[in-house]
DNA sequence: TTGTAAGCGTTATCAT
DNA sequence: ATGATAACGCTTACAA
């Protein structure tokens, strides 16, 4: 049986209230005679006492928990934004619970249910598509604050990037490099991230005066394997594209492999651009030109918003719409630096959003 | 204010005990008249009642929480084993809390403290080195079951792979391919994972009759950037290695970039082998030869052990030592398939441990 | 400055 | 089959 506050009280010869007053971080400015405090502290360390979190939370009506829901933990992009959330959460005394839905509706529903049941103080929903169904009423019932990262919402606060603008820039970059047939590797229609990136791609193509060729838009699912298959399909077209824009870096890596497998080379035969700028991308050869999204900052901003909402005295929630800038990181895979020296680490950013 | 069991009781015209008996999953075989049950159920959904987890846990003395501690969330290997833990945990009614220490002792300590405070029922410590300090006494006090994954322990259960054997095999593979000067990119001395892999490397070299050249062993830190720098240093040696064995795939990717940056090619000029077989590795070109570790299975086995310990009627903990097999996945980067056809996806495994 | 005692929302024991 | 009620371990008025 674990040590309780009563054990400490007895050991120190004081009442439980006194123990609570020295043990409890939030109330430790309460006046306690230094001598008494000393005695209690000694008993606490000697017995190895730790206050029971469930009991505290039950009373405090605050779980001190933040739930993070991501679609796919194996995509290095999500851990990075989760890290941002985590840092701010910890700094503010919250503990985070990390859940991956694997883009499965049942898993998403059961996690959301479990998190609500745990009375999380805040919920950070990162990316994902239709699989996430979160009714305002259920979170309202338990006064849970919610922020969406990288996905839109009619009712909750959002932290987002300008996917349309960033994708338009990336496509325009390729256009400016002389490419007219540019393939786009998407990823379903359920995720707004991808529908927006697709829209940016289409806008750029149309703005250039060309018409969009549906054949050049193929579907992926964010994984390397599917990026590989998609690129293969694009390059086997009768009139194949000379450049490919993948909706994320993992698919871009798959595409890069497919290009090599067909005996072609990047960027000479096919130019390639990704999206996310995950750590690996700078170390591919050719180094991947991609859109950098400051994933960690997304998480930081989201959690900061949550902290404000949770601590709001009036209990009212502000609906925020926060934008985080992106930058096109021009490395080697797009062909823009064909004649420059090596190393994709320090390259110029040509455009921001 | 949230709906409590009393609100439901009032609404359904029954006592709280009755509500508890129909709401409580673990006691729902308790006899309740179908008609009454119906009425209660109706009230529950109508009011949107969810039992307060803190109150339940306080009474039940079980948090239902499993803590997972990893050294570095941005390394795709850890999420994979975490996934295995998560799956088994969820299937058994546990919720997991995921924490990344970033290999920082203070972060590790504060997370461990927070987890113990939350009275986690189980703790899965994955990898990491000296930064993790977990005294048996503190976990014993709160009857927390612990499993270490991929790191040794004198007192706790472990789920491990044979790092020495796997590294020996990988090195022998390179030796058999005719390489005599093989570089090894390590990663500090604090992580036993790496010291063991280093030992395997050394054993293979010595078994071949050669002597180990300390110059060929350079230190990394598991990241691409440092793998890049380490390979650069190796290849600028007066008598550079013709093959490099990196202690993980991320460093191998960095090494691959460094090799390309020096105008050399893999595997013709320098053969390369990694460790972990993260998803990306099959899609590098040349595809990376690496040691596959069934990361998810490690997590599954760890959590299974934990579930057994937690549910043990006698409350006693068995100290288990579980081994999970590894396989050397021969792809292109080692040069063994130089004259075979493309595609590193389906390749023969030459050795297991 | 310290102690007493009333809850927080459940579950489980004991009556009925 | 159902209802009172006593815990679980803690924080915080309120009293002393």
JSON list of N, CA, C and O in Angstrom, two decimals, chain B residues 122-127 134 136 139 144-161 298-310 312 316-323:
[
{"chain": "B", "resi": 122, "resn": "UNK", "atom": "N", "xyz": [2.05, 0.68, -15.45]},
{"chain": "B", "resi": 122, "resn": "UNK", "atom": "CA", "xyz": [3.23, 0.09, -16.09]},
{"chain": "B", "resi": 122, "resn": "UNK", "atom": "C", "xyz": [4.07, 1.13, -16.78]},
{"chain": "B", "resi": 122, "resn": "UNK", "atom": "O", "xyz": [3.59, 2.20, -17.14]},
{"chain": "B", "resi": 123, "resn": "UNK", "atom": "N", "xyz": [5.34, 0.80, -16.95]},
{"chain": "B", "resi": 123, "resn": "UNK", "atom": "CA", "xyz": [6.29, 1.72, -17.53]},
{"chain": "B", "resi": 123, "resn": "UNK", "atom": "C", "xyz": [7.10, 0.96, -18.57]},
{"chain": "B", "resi": 123, "resn": "UNK", "atom": "O", "xyz": [7.68, -0.08, -18.27]},
{"chain": "B", "resi": 124, "resn": "UNK", "atom": "N", "xyz": [7.11, 1.46, -19.80]},
{"chain": "B", "resi": 124, "resn": "UNK", "atom": "CA", "xyz": [7.95, 0.86, -20.83]},
{"chain": "B", "resi": 124, "resn": "UNK", "atom": "C", "xyz": [9.05, 1.85, -21.17]},
{"chain": "B", "resi": 124, "resn": "UNK", "atom": "O", "xyz": [8.78, 2.92, -21.69]},
{"chain": "B", "resi": 125, "resn": "UNK", "atom": "N", "xyz": [10.26, 1.48, -20.83]},
{"chain": "B", "resi": 125, "resn": "UNK", "atom": "CA", "xyz": [11.40, 2.36, -21.09]},
{"chain": "B", "resi": 125, "resn": "UNK", "atom": "C", "xyz": [12.10, 1.85, -22.34]},
{"chain": "B", "resi": 125, "resn": "UNK", "atom": "O", "xyz": [12.65, 0.75, -22.34]},
{"chain": "B", "resi": 126, "resn": "UNK", "atom": "N", "xyz": [12.07, 2.64, -23.39]},
{"chain": "B", "resi": 126, "resn": "UNK", "atom": "CA", "xyz": [12.63, 2.19, -24.65]},
{"chain": "B", "resi": 126, "resn": "UNK", "atom": "C", "xyz": [13.96, 2.88, -24.93]},
{"chain": "B", "resi": 126, "resn": "UNK", "atom": "O", "xyz": [14.02, 4.11, -25.00]},
{"chain": "B", "resi": 127, "resn": "UNK", "atom": "N", "xyz": [15.00, 2.08, -25.11]},
{"chain": "B", "resi": 127, "resn": "UNK", "atom": "CA", "xyz": [16.30, 2.62, -25.47]},
{"chain": "B", "resi": 127, "resn": "UNK", "atom": "C", "xyz": [16.82, 3.67, -24.50]},
{"chain": "B", "resi": 127, "resn": "UNK", "atom": "O", "xyz": [16.47, 3.68, -23.32]},
{"chain": "B", "resi": 134, "resn": "UNK", "atom": "N", "xyz": [16.28, 5.13, -12.95]},
{"chain": "B", "resi": 134, "resn": "UNK", "atom": "CA", "xyz": [15.05, 4.63, -12.36]},
{"chain": "B", "resi": 134, "resn": "UNK", "atom": "C", "xyz": [15.38, 3.69, -11.22]},
{"chain": "B", "resi": 134, "resn": "UNK", "atom": "O", "xyz": [15.88, 2.59, -11.43]},
{"chain": "B", "resi": 136, "resn": "UNK", "atom": "N", "xyz": [14.76, 1.03, -8.32]},
{"chain": "B", "resi": 136, "resn": "UNK", "atom": "CA", "xyz": [13.78, -0.02, -8.09]},
{"chain": "B", "resi": 136, "resn": "UNK", "atom": "C", "xyz": [12.90, 0.35, -6.92]},
{"chain": "B", "resi": 136, "resn": "UNK", "atom": "O", "xyz": [11.73, 0.00, -6.87]},
{"chain": "B", "resi": 139, "resn": "UNK", "atom": "N", "xyz": [9.85, 2.62, -7.89]},
{"chain": "B", "resi": 139, "resn": "UNK", "atom": "CA", "xyz": [8.77, 1.95, -8.59]},
{"chain": "B", "resi": 139, "resn": "UNK", "atom": "C", "xyz": [8.13, 0.90, -7.69]},
{"chain": "B", "resi": 139, "resn": "UNK", "atom": "O", "xyz": [6.94, 0.62, -7.78]},
{"chain": "B", "resi": 144, "resn": "UNK", "atom": "N", "xyz": [4.61, -0.20, -9.43]},
{"chain": "B", "resi": 144, "resn": "UNK", "atom": "CA", "xyz": [4.57, 0.00, -10.88]},
{"chain": "B", "resi": 144, "resn": "UNK", "atom": "C", "xyz": [5.40, -1.08, -11.55]},
{"chain": "B", "resi": 144, "resn": "UNK", "atom": "O", "xyz": [6.53, -1.34, -11.14]},
{"chain": "B", "resi": 145, "resn": "UNK", "atom": "N", "xyz": [4.83, -1.72, -12.55]},
{"chain": "B", "resi": 145, "resn": "UNK", "atom": "CA", "xyz": [5.58, -2.74, -13.27]},
{"chain": "B", "resi": 145, "resn": "UNK", "atom": "C", "xyz": [6.39, -2.08, -14.37]},
{"chain": "B", "resi": 145, "resn": "UNK", "atom": "O", "xyz": [5.94, -1.13, -15.00]},
{"chain": "B", "resi": 146, "resn": "UNK", "atom": "N", "xyz": [7.59, -2.58, -14.59]},
{"chain": "B", "resi": 146, "resn": "UNK", "atom": "CA", "xyz": [8.49, -1.94, -15.54]},
{"chain": "B", "resi": 146, "resn": "UNK", "atom": "C", "xyz": [9.06, -2.94, -16.53]},
{"chain": "B", "resi": 146, "resn": "UNK", "atom": "O", "xyz": [9.39, -4.07, -16.16]},
{"chain": "B", "resi": 147, "resn": "UNK", "atom": "N", "xyz": [9.14, -2.54, -17.78]},
{"chain": "B", "resi": 147, "resn": "UNK", "atom": "CA", "xyz": [9.85, -3.34, -18.77]},
{"chain": "B", "resi": 147, "resn": "UNK", "atom": "C", "xyz": [10.80, -2.43, -19.54]},
{"chain": "B", "resi": 147, "resn": "UNK", "atom": "O", "xyz": [10.43, -1.32, -19.91]},
{"chain": "B", "resi": 148, "resn": "UNK", "atom": "N", "xyz": [12.00, -2.89, -19.74]},
{"chain": "B", "resi": 148, "resn": "UNK", "atom": "CA", "xyz": [12.97, -2.15, -20.54]},
{"chain": "B", "resi": 148, "resn": "UNK", "atom": "C", "xyz": [13.00, -2.76, -21.94]},
{"chain": "B", "resi": 148, "resn": "UNK", "atom": "O", "xyz": [13.02, -3.98, -22.08]},
{"chain": "B", "resi": 149, "resn": "UNK", "atom": "N", "xyz": [13.02, -1.92, -22.93]},
{"chain": "B", "resi": 149, "resn": "UNK", "atom": "CA", "xyz": [13.10, -2.41, -24.30]},
{"chain": "B", "resi": 149, "resn": "UNK", "atom": "C", "xyz": [14.41, -1.93, -24.92]},
{"chain": "B", "resi": 149, "resn": "UNK", "atom": "O", "xyz": [14.68, -0.73, -24.93]},
{"chain": "B", "resi": 150, "resn": "UNK", "atom": "N", "xyz": [15.20, -2.86, -25.41]},
{"chain": "B", "resi": 150, "resn": "UNK", "atom": "CA", "xyz": [16.42, -2.48, -26.09]},
{"chain": "B", "resi": 150, "resn": "UNK", "atom": "C", "xyz": [17.48, -1.90, -25.19]},
{"chain": "B", "resi": 150, "resn": "UNK", "atom": "O", "xyz": [18.35, -1.16, -25.65]},
{"chain": "B", "resi": 151, "resn": "UNK", "atom": "N", "xyz": [17.40, -2.18, -23.92]},
{"chain": "B", "resi": 151, "resn": "UNK", "atom": "CA", "xyz": [18.47, -1.78, -23.00]},
{"chain": "B", "resi": 151, "resn": "UNK", "atom": "C", "xyz": [18.47, -2.77, -21.86]},
{"chain": "B", "resi": 151, "resn": "UNK", "atom": "O", "xyz": [17.45, -3.34, -21.51]},
{"chain": "B", "resi": 152, "resn": "UNK", "atom": "N", "xyz": [19.63, -3.02, -21.30]},
{"chain": "B", "resi": 152, "resn": "UNK", "atom": "CA", "xyz": [19.73, -4.05, -20.28]},
{"chain": "B", "resi": 152, "resn": "UNK", "atom": "C", "xyz": [19.27, -3.53, -18.92]},
{"chain": "B", "resi": 152, "resn": "UNK", "atom": "O", "xyz": [19.11, -2.32, -18.75]},
{"chain": "B", "resi": 153, "resn": "UNK", "atom": "N", "xyz": [19.04, -4.43, -18.00]},
{"chain": "B", "resi": 153, "resn": "UNK", "atom": "CA", "xyz": [18.68, -4.03, -16.65]},
{"chain": "B", "resi": 153, "resn": "UNK", "atom": "C", "xyz": [18.98, -5.16, -15.70]},
{"chain": "B", "resi": 153, "resn": "UNK", "atom": "O", "xyz": [18.76, -6.33, -16.01]},
{"chain": "B", "resi": 154, "resn": "UNK", "atom": "N", "xyz": [19.48, -4.80, -14.55]},
{"chain": "B", "resi": 154, "resn": "UNK", "atom": "CA", "xyz": [19.78, -5.82, -13.55]},
{"chain": "B", "resi": 154, "resn": "UNK", "atom": "C", "xyz": [18.51, -6.24, -12.82]},
{"chain": "B", "resi": 154, "resn": "UNK", "atom": "O", "xyz": [18.38, -7.36, -12.39]},
{"chain": "B", "resi": 155, "resn": "UNK", "atom": "N", "xyz": [17.56, -5.30, -12.70]},
{"chain": "B", "resi": 155, "resn": "UNK", "atom": "CA", "xyz": [16.42, -5.62, -11.86]},
{"chain": "B", "resi": 155, "resn": "UNK", "atom": "C", "xyz": [15.08, -5.75, -12.59]},
{"chain": "B", "resi": 155, "resn": "UNK", "atom": "O", "xyz": [14.17, -6.41, -12.09]},
{"chain": "B", "resi": 156, "resn": "UNK", "atom": "N", "xyz": [14.95, -5.13, -13.77]},
{"chain": "B", "resi": 156, "resn": "UNK", "atom": "CA", "xyz": [13.66, -5.17, -14.43]},
{"chain": "B", "resi": 156, "resn": "UNK", "atom": "C", "xyz": [13.64, -6.16, -15.60]},
{"chain": "B", "resi": 156, "resn": "UNK", "atom": "O", "xyz": [14.69, -6.58, -16.09]},
{"chain": "B", "resi": 157, "resn": "UNK", "atom": "N", "xyz": [12.44, -6.50, -16.05]},
{"chain": "B", "resi": 157, "resn": "UNK", "atom": "CA", "xyz": [12.29, -7.34, -17.23]},
{"chain": "B", "resi": 157, "resn": "UNK", "atom": "C", "xyz": [12.83, -6.60, -18.45]},
{"chain": "B", "resi": 157, "resn": "UNK", "atom": "O", "xyz": [12.78, -5.38, -18.52]},
{"chain": "B", "resi": 158, "resn": "UNK", "atom": "N", "xyz": [13.33, -7.35, -19.40]},
{"chain": "B", "resi": 158, "resn": "UNK", "atom": "CA", "xyz": [13.84, -6.71, -20.61]},
{"chain": "B", "resi": 158, "resn": "UNK", "atom": "C", "xyz": [13.33, -7.43, -21.86]},
{"chain": "B", "resi": 158, "resn": "UNK", "atom": "O", "xyz": [13.10, -8.63, -21.85]},
{"chain": "B", "resi": 159, "resn": "UNK", "atom": "N", "xyz": [13.14, -6.64, -22.91]},
{"chain": "B", "resi": 159, "resn": "UNK", "atom": "CA", "xyz": [12.86, -7.19, -24.23]},
{"chain": "B", "resi": 159, "resn": "UNK", "atom": "C", "xyz": [13.97, -6.64, -25.11]},
{"chain": "B", "resi": 159, "resn": "UNK", "atom": "O", "xyz": [14.12, -5.43, -25.23]},
{"chain": "B", "resi": 160, "resn": "UNK", "atom": "N", "xyz": [14.76, -7.54, -25.68]},
{"chain": "B", "resi": 160, "resn": "UNK", "atom": "CA", "xyz": [15.94, -7.06, -26.37]},
{"chain": "B", "resi": 160, "resn": "UNK", "atom": "C", "xyz": [16.19, -7.80, -27.66]},
{"chain": "B", "resi": 160, "resn": "UNK", "atom": "O", "xyz": [15.62, -8.85, -27.93]},
{"chain": "B", "resi": 161, "resn": "UNK", "atom": "N", "xyz": [17.09, -7.24, -28.45]},
{"chain": "B", "resi": 161, "resn": "UNK", "atom": "CA", "xyz": [17.58, -7.96, -29.60]},
{"chain": "B", "resi": 161, "resn": "UNK", "atom": "C", "xyz": [19.04, -8.28, -29.32]},
{"chain": "B", "resi": 161, "resn": "UNK", "atom": "O", "xyz": [19.64, -7.72, -28.41]},
{"chain": "B", "resi": 298, "resn": "UNK", "atom": "N", "xyz": [8.87, -5.78, -30.72]},
{"chain": "B", "resi": 298, "resn": "UNK", "atom": "CA", "xyz": [9.51, -5.48, -29.44]},
{"chain": "B", "resi": 298, "resn": "UNK", "atom": "C", "xyz": [8.49, -4.85, -28.50]},
{"chain": "B", "resi": 298, "resn": "UNK", "atom": "O", "xyz": [8.38, -5.22, -27.33]},
{"chain": "B", "resi": 299, "resn": "UNK", "atom": "N", "xyz": [7.72, -3.90, -29.04]},
{"chain": "B", "resi": 299, "resn": "UNK", "atom": "CA", "xyz": [6.72, -3.23, -28.23]},
{"chain": "B", "resi": 299, "resn": "UNK", "atom": "C", "xyz": [5.62, -4.18, -27.79]},
{"chain": "B", "resi": 299, "resn": "UNK", "atom": "O", "xyz": [5.17, -4.14, -26.63]},
{"chain": "B", "resi": 300, "resn": "UNK", "atom": "N", "xyz": [5.20, -5.02, -28.70]},
{"chain": "B", "resi": 300, "resn": "UNK", "atom": "CA", "xyz": [4.13, -5.97, -28.39]},
{"chain": "B", "resi": 300, "resn": "UNK", "atom": "C", "xyz": [4.56, -6.89, -27.25]},
{"chain": "B", "resi": 300, "resn": "UNK", "atom": "O", "xyz": [3.85, -7.06, -26.25]},
{"chain": "B", "resi": 301, "resn": "UNK", "atom": "N", "xyz": [5.75, -7.44, -27.37]},
{"chain": "B", "resi": 301, "resn": "UNK", "atom": "CA", "xyz": [6.23, -8.37, -26.35]},
{"chain": "B", "resi": 301, "resn": "UNK", "atom": "C", "xyz": [6.38, -7.67, -25.00]},
{"chain": "B", "resi": 301, "resn": "UNK", "atom": "O", "xyz": [6.07, -8.23, -23.95]},
{"chain": "B", "resi": 302, "resn": "UNK", "atom": "N", "xyz": [6.84, -6.44, -25.04]},
{"chain": "B", "resi": 302, "resn": "UNK", "atom": "CA", "xyz": [7.02, -5.69, -23.79]},
{"chain": "B", "resi": 302, "resn": "UNK", "atom": "C", "xyz": [5.68, -5.47, -23.09]},
{"chain": "B", "resi": 302, "resn": "UNK", "atom": "O", "xyz": [5.55, -5.73, -21.89]},
{"chain": "B", "resi": 303, "resn": "UNK", "atom": "N", "xyz": [4.71, -5.04, -23.86]},
{"chain": "B", "resi": 303, "resn": "UNK", "atom": "CA", "xyz": [3.42, -4.74, -23.25]},
{"chain": "B", "resi": 303, "resn": "UNK", "atom": "C", "xyz": [2.74, -6.03, -22.78]},
{"chain": "B", "resi": 303, "resn": "UNK", "atom": "O", "xyz": [2.05, -6.02, -21.76]},
{"chain": "B", "resi": 304, "resn": "UNK", "atom": "N", "xyz": [2.93, -7.10, -23.52]},
{"chain": "B", "resi": 304, "resn": "UNK", "atom": "CA", "xyz": [2.34, -8.37, -23.10]},
{"chain": "B", "resi": 304, "resn": "UNK", "atom": "C", "xyz": [2.90, -8.79, -21.74]},
{"chain": "B", "resi": 304, "resn": "UNK", "atom": "O", "xyz": [2.16, -9.25, -20.86]},
{"chain": "B", "resi": 305, "resn": "UNK", "atom": "N", "xyz": [4.18, -8.60, -21.59]},
{"chain": "B", "resi": 305, "resn": "UNK", "atom": "CA", "xyz": [4.81, -8.93, -20.30]},
{"chain": "B", "resi": 305, "resn": "UNK", "atom": "C", "xyz": [4.22, -8.07, -19.19]},
{"chain": "B", "resi": 305, "resn": "UNK", "atom": "O", "xyz": [3.92, -8.56, -18.09]},
{"chain": "B", "resi": 306, "resn": "UNK", "atom": "N", "xyz": [4.05, -6.80, -19.50]},
{"chain": "B", "resi": 306, "resn": "UNK", "atom": "CA", "xyz": [3.51, -5.86, -18.53]},
{"chain": "B", "resi": 306, "resn": "UNK", "atom": "C", "xyz": [2.10, -6.26, -18.10]},
{"chain": "B", "resi": 306, "resn": "UNK", "atom": "O", "xyz": [1.75, -6.24, -16.91]},
{"chain": "B", "resi": 307, "resn": "UNK", "atom": "N", "xyz": [1.29, -6.61, -19.07]},
{"chain": "B", "resi": 307, "resn": "UNK", "atom": "CA", "xyz": [-0.10, -6.99, -18.78]},
{"chain": "B", "resi": 307, "resn": "UNK", "atom": "C", "xyz": [-0.11, -8.18, -17.83]},
{"chain": "B", "resi": 307, "resn": "UNK", "atom": "O", "xyz": [-0.85, -8.21, -16.85]},
{"chain": "B", "resi": 308, "resn": "UNK", "atom": "N", "xyz": [0.75, -9.14, -18.10]},
{"chain": "B", "resi": 308, "resn": "UNK", "atom": "CA", "xyz": [0.82, -10.31, -17.22]},
{"chain": "B", "resi": 308, "resn": "UNK", "atom": "C", "xyz": [1.20, -9.90, -15.81]},
{"chain": "B", "resi": 308, "resn": "UNK", "atom": "O", "xyz": [0.57, -10.33, -14.83]},
{"chain": "B", "resi": 309, "resn": "UNK", "atom": "N", "xyz": [2.22, -9.07, -15.69]},
{"chain": "B", "resi": 309, "resn": "UNK", "atom": "CA", "xyz": [2.67, -8.64, -14.37]},
{"chain": "B", "resi": 309, "resn": "UNK", "atom": "C", "xyz": [1.59, -7.87, -13.63]},
{"chain": "B", "resi": 309, "resn": "UNK", "atom": "O", "xyz": [1.38, -8.06, -12.44]},
{"chain": "B", "resi": 310, "resn": "UNK", "atom": "N", "xyz": [0.93, -6.98, -14.35]},
{"chain": "B", "resi": 310, "resn": "UNK", "atom": "CA", "xyz": [-0.09, -6.14, -13.71]},
{"chain": "B", "resi": 310, "resn": "UNK", "atom": "C", "xyz": [-1.26, -6.98, -13.22]},
{"chain": "B", "resi": 310, "resn": "UNK", "atom": "O", "xyz": [-1.80, -6.76, -12.13]},
{"chain": "B", "resi": 312, "resn": "UNK", "atom": "N", "xyz": [-1.16, -10.09, -12.44]},
{"chain": "B", "resi": 312, "resn": "UNK", "atom": "CA", "xyz": [-0.74, -11.21, -11.59]},
{"chain": "B", "resi": 312, "resn": "UNK", "atom": "C", "xyz": [-1.48, -11.15, -10.26]},
{"chain": "B", "resi": 312, "resn": "UNK", "atom": "O", "xyz": [-1.43, -10.15, -9.55]},
{"chain": "B", "resi": 316, "resn": "UNK", "atom": "N", "xyz": [3.19, -10.45, -7.51]},
{"chain": "B", "resi": 316, "resn": "UNK", "atom": "CA", "xyz": [4.64, -10.58, -7.67]},
{"chain": "B", "resi": 316, "resn": "UNK", "atom": "C", "xyz": [5.02, -10.35, -9.12]},
{"chain": "B", "resi": 316, "resn": "UNK", "atom": "O", "xyz": [4.28, -10.66, -10.04]},
{"chain": "B", "resi": 317, "resn": "UNK", "atom": "N", "xyz": [6.20, -9.82, -9.29]},
{"chain": "B", "resi": 317, "resn": "UNK", "atom": "CA", "xyz": [6.68, -9.52, -10.62]},
{"chain": "B", "resi": 317, "resn": "UNK", "atom": "C", "xyz": [7.75, -10.52, -11.03]},
{"chain": "B", "resi": 317, "resn": "UNK", "atom": "O", "xyz": [8.68, -10.78, -10.27]},
{"chain": "B", "resi": 318, "resn": "UNK", "atom": "N", "xyz": [7.59, -11.07, -12.21]},
{"chain": "B", "resi": 318, "resn": "UNK", "atom": "CA", "xyz": [8.61, -11.98, -12.71]},
{"chain": "B", "resi": 318, "resn": "UNK", "atom": "C", "xyz": [9.61, -11.17, -13.52]},
{"chain": "B", "resi": 318, "resn": "UNK", "atom": "O", "xyz": [9.22, -10.28, -14.26]},
{"chain": "B", "resi": 319, "resn": "UNK", "atom": "N", "xyz": [10.85, -11.46, -13.37]},
{"chain": "B", "resi": 319, "resn": "UNK", "atom": "CA", "xyz": [11.83, -10.76, -14.20]},
{"chain": "B", "resi": 319, "resn": "UNK", "atom": "C", "xyz": [12.07, -11.58, -15.45]},
{"chain": "B", "resi": 319, "resn": "UNK", "atom": "O", "xyz": [12.64, -12.65, -15.42]},
{"chain": "B", "resi": 320, "resn": "UNK", "atom": "N", "xyz": [11.58, -11.06, -16.57]},
{"chain": "B", "resi": 320, "resn": "UNK", "atom": "CA", "xyz": [11.68, -11.78, -17.84]},
{"chain": "B", "resi": 320, "resn": "UNK", "atom": "C", "xyz": [12.83, -11.25, -18.67]},
{"chain": "B", "resi": 320, "resn": "UNK", "atom": "O", "xyz": [13.18, -10.08, -18.59]},
{"chain": "B", "resi": 321, "resn": "UNK", "atom": "N", "xyz": [13.37, -12.11, -19.49]},
{"chain": "B", "resi": 321, "resn": "UNK", "atom": "CA", "xyz": [14.39, -11.64, -20.44]},
{"chain": "B", "resi": 321, "resn": "UNK", "atom": "C", "xyz": [13.98, -12.18, -21.78]},
{"chain": "B", "resi": 321, "resn": "UNK", "atom": "O", "xyz": [14.23, -13.34, -22.10]},
{"chain": "B", "resi": 322, "resn": "UNK", "atom": "N", "xyz": [13.33, -11.33, -22.54]},
{"chain": "B", "resi": 322, "resn": "UNK", "atom": "CA", "xyz": [12.77, -11.74, -23.83]},
{"chain": "B", "resi": 322, "resn": "UNK", "atom": "C", "xyz": [13.68, -11.29, -24.96]},
{"chain": "B", "resi": 322, "resn": "UNK", "atom": "O", "xyz": [14.18, -10.16, -24.97]},
{"chain": "B", "resi": 323, "resn": "UNK", "atom": "N", "xyz": [13.90, -12.20, -25.90]},
{"chain": "B", "resi": 323, "resn": "UNK", "atom": "CA", "xyz": [14.73, -11.88, -27.06]},
{"chain": "B", "resi": 323, "resn": "UNK", "atom": "C", "xyz": [13.87, -11.85, -28.31]},
{"chain": "B", "resi": 323, "resn": "UNK", "atom": "O", "xyz": [13.05, -12.74, -28.52]}
]
